[in-house]
mmCIF file of C-alpha atoms in Angstrom:
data_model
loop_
_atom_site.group_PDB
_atom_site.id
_atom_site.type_symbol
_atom_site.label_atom_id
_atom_site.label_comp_id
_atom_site.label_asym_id
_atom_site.label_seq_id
_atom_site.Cartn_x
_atom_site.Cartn_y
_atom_site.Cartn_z
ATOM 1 C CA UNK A 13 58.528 49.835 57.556
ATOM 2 C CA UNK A 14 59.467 46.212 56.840
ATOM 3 C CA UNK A 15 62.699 46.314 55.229
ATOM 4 C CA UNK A 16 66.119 44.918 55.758
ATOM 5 C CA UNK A 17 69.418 44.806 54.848
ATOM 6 C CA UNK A 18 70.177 41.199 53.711
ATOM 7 C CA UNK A 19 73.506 41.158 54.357
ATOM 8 C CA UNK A 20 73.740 42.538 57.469
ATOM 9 C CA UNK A 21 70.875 40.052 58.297
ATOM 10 C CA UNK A 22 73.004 36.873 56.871
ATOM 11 C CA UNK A 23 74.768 34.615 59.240
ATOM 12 C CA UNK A 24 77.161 32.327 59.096
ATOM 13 C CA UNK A 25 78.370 29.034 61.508
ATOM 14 C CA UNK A 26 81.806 26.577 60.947
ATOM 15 C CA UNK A 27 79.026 23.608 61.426
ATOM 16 C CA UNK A 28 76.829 24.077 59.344
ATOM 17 C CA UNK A 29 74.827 26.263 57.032
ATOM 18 C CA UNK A 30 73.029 28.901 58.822
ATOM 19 C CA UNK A 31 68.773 30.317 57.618
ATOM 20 C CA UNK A 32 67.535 33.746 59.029
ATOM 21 C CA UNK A 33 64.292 34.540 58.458
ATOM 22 C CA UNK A 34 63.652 37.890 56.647
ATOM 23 C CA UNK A 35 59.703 37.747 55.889
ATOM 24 C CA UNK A 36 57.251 35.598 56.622
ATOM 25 C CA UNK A 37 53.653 36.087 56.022
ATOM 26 C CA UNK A 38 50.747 32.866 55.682
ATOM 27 C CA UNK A 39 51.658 32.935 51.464
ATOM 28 C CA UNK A 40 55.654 32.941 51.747
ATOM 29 C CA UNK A 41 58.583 33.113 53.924
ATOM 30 C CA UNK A 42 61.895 35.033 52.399
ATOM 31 C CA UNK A 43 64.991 33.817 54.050
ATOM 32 C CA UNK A 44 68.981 34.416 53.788
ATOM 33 C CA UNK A 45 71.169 31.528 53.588
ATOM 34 C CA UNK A 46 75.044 31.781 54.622
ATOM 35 C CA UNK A 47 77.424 28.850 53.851
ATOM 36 C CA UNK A 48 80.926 28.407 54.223
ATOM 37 C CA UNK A 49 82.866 26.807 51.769
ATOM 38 C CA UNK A 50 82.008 23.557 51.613
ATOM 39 C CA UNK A 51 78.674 23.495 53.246
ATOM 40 C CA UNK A 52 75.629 22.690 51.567
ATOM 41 C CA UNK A 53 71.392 21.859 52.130
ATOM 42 C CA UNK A 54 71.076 18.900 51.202
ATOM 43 C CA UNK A 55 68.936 17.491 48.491
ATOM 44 C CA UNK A 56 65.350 17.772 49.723
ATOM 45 C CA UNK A 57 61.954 18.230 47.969
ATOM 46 C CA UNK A 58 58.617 19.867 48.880
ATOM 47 C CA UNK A 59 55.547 18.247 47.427
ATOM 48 C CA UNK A 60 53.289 22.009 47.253
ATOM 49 C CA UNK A 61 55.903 24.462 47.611
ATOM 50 C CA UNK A 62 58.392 26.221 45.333
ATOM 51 C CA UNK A 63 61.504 27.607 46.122
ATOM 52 C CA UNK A 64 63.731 30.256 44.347
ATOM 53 C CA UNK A 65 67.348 30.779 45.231
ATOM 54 C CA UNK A 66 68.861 34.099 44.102
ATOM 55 C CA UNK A 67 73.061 34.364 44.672
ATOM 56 C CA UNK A 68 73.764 37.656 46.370
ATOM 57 C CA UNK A 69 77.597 36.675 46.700
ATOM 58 C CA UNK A 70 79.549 33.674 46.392
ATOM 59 C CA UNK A 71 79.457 30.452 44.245
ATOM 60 C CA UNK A 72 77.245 27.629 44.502
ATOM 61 C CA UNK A 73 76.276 24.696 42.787
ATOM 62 C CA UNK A 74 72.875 23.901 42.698
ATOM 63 C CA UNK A 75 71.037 20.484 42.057
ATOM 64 C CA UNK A 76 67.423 21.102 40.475
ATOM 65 C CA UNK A 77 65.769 17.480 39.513
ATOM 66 C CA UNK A 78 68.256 15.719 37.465
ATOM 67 C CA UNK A 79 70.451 18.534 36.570
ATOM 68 C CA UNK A 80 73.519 20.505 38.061
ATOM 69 C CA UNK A 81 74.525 24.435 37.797
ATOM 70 C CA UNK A 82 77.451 26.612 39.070
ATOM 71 C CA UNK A 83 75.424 29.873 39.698
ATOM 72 C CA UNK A 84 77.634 33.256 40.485
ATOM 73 C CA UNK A 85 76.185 36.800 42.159
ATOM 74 C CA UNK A 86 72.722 38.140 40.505
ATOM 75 C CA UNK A 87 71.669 34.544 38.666
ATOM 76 C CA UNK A 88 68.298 32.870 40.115
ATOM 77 C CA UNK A 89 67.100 29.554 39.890
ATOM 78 C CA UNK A 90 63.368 27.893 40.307
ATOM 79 C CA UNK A 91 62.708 24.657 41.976
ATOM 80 C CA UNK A 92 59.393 24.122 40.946
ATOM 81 C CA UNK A 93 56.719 22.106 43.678
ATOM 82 C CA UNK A 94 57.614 18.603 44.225
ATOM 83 C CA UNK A 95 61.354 18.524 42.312
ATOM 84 C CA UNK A 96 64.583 17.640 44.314
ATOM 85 C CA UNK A 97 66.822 20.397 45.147
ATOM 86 C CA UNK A 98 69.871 21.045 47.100
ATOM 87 C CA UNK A 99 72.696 23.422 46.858
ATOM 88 C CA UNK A 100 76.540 23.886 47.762
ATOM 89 C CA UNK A 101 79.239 25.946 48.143
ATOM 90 C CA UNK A 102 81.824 25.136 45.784
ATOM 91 C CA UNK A 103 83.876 28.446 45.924
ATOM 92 C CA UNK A 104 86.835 29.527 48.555
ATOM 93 C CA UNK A 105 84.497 32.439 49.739
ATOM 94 C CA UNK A 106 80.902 32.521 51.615
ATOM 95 C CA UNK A 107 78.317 31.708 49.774
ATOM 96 C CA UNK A 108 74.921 34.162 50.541
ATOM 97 C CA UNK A 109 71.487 33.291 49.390
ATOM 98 C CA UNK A 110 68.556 34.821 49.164
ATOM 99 C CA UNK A 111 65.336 32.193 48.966
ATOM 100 C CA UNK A 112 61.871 32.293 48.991
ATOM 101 C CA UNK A 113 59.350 29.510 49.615
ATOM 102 C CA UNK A 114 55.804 29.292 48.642
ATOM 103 C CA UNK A 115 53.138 29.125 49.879
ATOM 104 C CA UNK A 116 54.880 28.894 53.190
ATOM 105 C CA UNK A 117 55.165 25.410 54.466
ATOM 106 C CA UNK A 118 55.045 26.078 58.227
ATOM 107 C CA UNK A 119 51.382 27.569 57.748
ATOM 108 C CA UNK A 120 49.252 25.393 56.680
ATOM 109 C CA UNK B 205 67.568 24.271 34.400
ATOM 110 C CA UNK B 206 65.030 26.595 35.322
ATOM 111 C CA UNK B 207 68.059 29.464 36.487
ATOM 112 C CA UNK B 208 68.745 33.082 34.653
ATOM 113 C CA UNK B 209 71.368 35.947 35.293
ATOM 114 C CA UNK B 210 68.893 38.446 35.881
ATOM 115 C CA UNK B 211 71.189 41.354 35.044
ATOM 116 C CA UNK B 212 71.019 40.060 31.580
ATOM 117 C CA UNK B 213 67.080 39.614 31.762
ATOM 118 C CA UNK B 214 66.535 43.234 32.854
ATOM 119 C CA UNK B 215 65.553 45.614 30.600
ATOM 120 C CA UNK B 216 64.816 49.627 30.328
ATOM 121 C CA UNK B 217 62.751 51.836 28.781
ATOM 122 C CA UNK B 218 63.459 56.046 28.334
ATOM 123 C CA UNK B 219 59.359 56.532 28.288
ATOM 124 C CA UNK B 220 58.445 54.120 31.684
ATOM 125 C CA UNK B 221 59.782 51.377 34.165
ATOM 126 C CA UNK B 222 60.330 47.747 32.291
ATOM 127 C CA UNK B 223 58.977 44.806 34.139
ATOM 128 C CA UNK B 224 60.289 41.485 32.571
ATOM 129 C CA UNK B 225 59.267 38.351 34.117
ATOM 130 C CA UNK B 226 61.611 35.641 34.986
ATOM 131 C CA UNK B 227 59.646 33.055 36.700
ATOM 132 C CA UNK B 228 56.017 32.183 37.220
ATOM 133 C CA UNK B 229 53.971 29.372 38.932
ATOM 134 C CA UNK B 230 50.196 28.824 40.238
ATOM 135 C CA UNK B 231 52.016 29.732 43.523
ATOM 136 C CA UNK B 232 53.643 33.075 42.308
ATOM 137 C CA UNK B 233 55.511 35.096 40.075
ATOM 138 C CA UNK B 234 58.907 36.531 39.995
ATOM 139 C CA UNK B 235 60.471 39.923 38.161
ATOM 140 C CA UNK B 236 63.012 41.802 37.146
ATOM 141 C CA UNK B 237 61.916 45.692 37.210
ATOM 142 C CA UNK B 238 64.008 48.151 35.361
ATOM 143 C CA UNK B 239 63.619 51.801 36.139
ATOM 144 C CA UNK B 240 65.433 54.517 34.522
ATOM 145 C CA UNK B 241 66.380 58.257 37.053
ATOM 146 C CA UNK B 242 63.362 59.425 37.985
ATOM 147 C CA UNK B 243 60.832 56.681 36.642
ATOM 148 C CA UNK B 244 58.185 54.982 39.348
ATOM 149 C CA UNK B 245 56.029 52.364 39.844
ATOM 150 C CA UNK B 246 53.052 54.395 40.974
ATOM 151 C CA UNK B 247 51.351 53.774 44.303
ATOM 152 C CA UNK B 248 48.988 50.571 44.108
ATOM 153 C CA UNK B 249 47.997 47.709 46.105
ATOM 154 C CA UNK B 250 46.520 44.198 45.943
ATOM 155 C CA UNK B 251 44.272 42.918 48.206
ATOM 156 C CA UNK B 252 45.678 39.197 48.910
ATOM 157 C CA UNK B 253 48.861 39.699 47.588
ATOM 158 C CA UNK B 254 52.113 39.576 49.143
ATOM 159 C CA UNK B 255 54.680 41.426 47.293
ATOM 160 C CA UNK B 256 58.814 41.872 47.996
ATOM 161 C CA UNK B 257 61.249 44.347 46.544
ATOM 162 C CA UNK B 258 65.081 43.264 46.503
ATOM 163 C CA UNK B 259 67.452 46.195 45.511
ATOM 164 C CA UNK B 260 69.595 44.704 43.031
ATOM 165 C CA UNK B 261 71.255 47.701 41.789
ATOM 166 C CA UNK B 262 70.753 51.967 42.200
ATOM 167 C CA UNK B 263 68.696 53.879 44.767
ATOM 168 C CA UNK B 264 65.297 53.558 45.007
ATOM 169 C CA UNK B 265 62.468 55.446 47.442
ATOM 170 C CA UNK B 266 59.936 53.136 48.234
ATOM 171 C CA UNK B 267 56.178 54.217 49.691
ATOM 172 C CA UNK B 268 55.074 51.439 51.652
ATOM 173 C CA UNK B 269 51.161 52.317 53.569
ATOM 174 C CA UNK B 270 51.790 55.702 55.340
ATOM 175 C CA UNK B 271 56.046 55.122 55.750
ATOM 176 C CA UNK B 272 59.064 56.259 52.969
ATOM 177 C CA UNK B 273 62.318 55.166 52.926
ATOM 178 C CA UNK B 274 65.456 55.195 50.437
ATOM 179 C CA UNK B 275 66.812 51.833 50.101
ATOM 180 C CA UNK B 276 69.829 50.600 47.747
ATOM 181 C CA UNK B 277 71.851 47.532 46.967
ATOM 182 C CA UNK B 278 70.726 44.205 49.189
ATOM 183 C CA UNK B 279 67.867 45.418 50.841
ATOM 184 C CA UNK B 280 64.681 44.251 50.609
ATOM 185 C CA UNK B 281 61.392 45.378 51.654
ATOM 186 C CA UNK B 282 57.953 43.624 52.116
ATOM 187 C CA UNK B 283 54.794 45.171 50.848
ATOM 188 C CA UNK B 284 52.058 42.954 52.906
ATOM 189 C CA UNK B 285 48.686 42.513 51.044
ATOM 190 C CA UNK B 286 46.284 45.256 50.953
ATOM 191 C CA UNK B 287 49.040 47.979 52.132
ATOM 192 C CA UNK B 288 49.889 50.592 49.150
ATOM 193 C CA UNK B 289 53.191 50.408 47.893
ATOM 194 C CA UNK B 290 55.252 52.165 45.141
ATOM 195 C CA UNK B 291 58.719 53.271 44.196
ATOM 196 C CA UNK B 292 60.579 56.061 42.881
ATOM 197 C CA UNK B 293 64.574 56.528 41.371
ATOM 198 C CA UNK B 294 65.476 59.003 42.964
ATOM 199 C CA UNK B 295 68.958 58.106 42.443
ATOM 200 C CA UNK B 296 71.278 59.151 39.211
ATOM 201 C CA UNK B 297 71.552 55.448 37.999
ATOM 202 C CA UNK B 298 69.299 53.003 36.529
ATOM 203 C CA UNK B 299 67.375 51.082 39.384
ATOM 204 C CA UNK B 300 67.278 47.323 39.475
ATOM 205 C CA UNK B 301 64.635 45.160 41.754
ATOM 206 C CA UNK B 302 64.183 41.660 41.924
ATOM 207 C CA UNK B 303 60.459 41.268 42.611
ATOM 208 C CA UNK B 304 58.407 38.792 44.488
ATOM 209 C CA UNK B 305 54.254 38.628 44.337
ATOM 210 C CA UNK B 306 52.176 35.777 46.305
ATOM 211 C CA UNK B 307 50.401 34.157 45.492
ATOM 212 C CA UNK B 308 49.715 35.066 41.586
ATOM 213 C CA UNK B 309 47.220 37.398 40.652
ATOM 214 C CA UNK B 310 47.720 36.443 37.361
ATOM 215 C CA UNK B 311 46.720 32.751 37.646
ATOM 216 C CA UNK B 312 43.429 32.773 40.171
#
């Protein structure tokens, strides 16, 4: 059975935001994102893919395109194909995220 | 700003489980499932589909090919394409899952 607890999966480093892959298949990859306060991804865009972040815990403010959101635990956001995006973690806690990419960009 | 609290966005039914959809591309689309105690999503699959369940909220049995497990809040489990899948509450309290499919059967 492929399943997994996110958070136990999530991991964190003082340098810099840390990715663990949960899923990958050739049509997505489904990852968990831990940042410290302060850290962020910076703003980056992929030209086929899309990319949803989903806030499990923590505060983050994310940069879709031209605009800027504070999102808390259970709010989602789309980056559609070929807009800028970057997020970062504004609050005093961890920030844990939840993402998903398609279709997957290291399978093409 | 494509983002949502997806709390807000889910919704139940007392007769069967309440999909509501919060995002959709070419690529994919992305849902909120609502299932009261003792409602399902009944045991299905799709050929070239990927599809991911995220507990949000509750307890929820999930059938995935020939395995069963119970999984509750932050786990996640992936349903690779052309494996059966379904899932049960088998818990006292409403069931909330954050849904992945990929790509979308819906635009193909």
């Amino acid at each position: 059975m492929n399943s997994k607890d996110v958070i136990a999966e999530s991991r964190f480093s003082s340098d810099k935001m840390r990715k663990t892959n949960l899923f990958e298949t050739r049509n997505f990859f489904c990852d968990v994102y831990g940042l410290e306060p302060g850290q962020e991804q910076k703003v980056h865009s992929h030209d086929d893919a899309d990319k949803i972040y989903f806030v499990i815990d923590g505060r983050g403010e994310f940069l879709i395109g031209e605009e800027t959101c504070v999102l808390g635990p259970n709010q989602i956001v789309l980056a559609p194909a070929g807009e800028s995006h970057g997020v970062r973690n504004i609050g005093e806690a961890r920030l844990t995220l939840l993402v998903f990419m398609t279709p997957n960009p290291n399978k093409r």
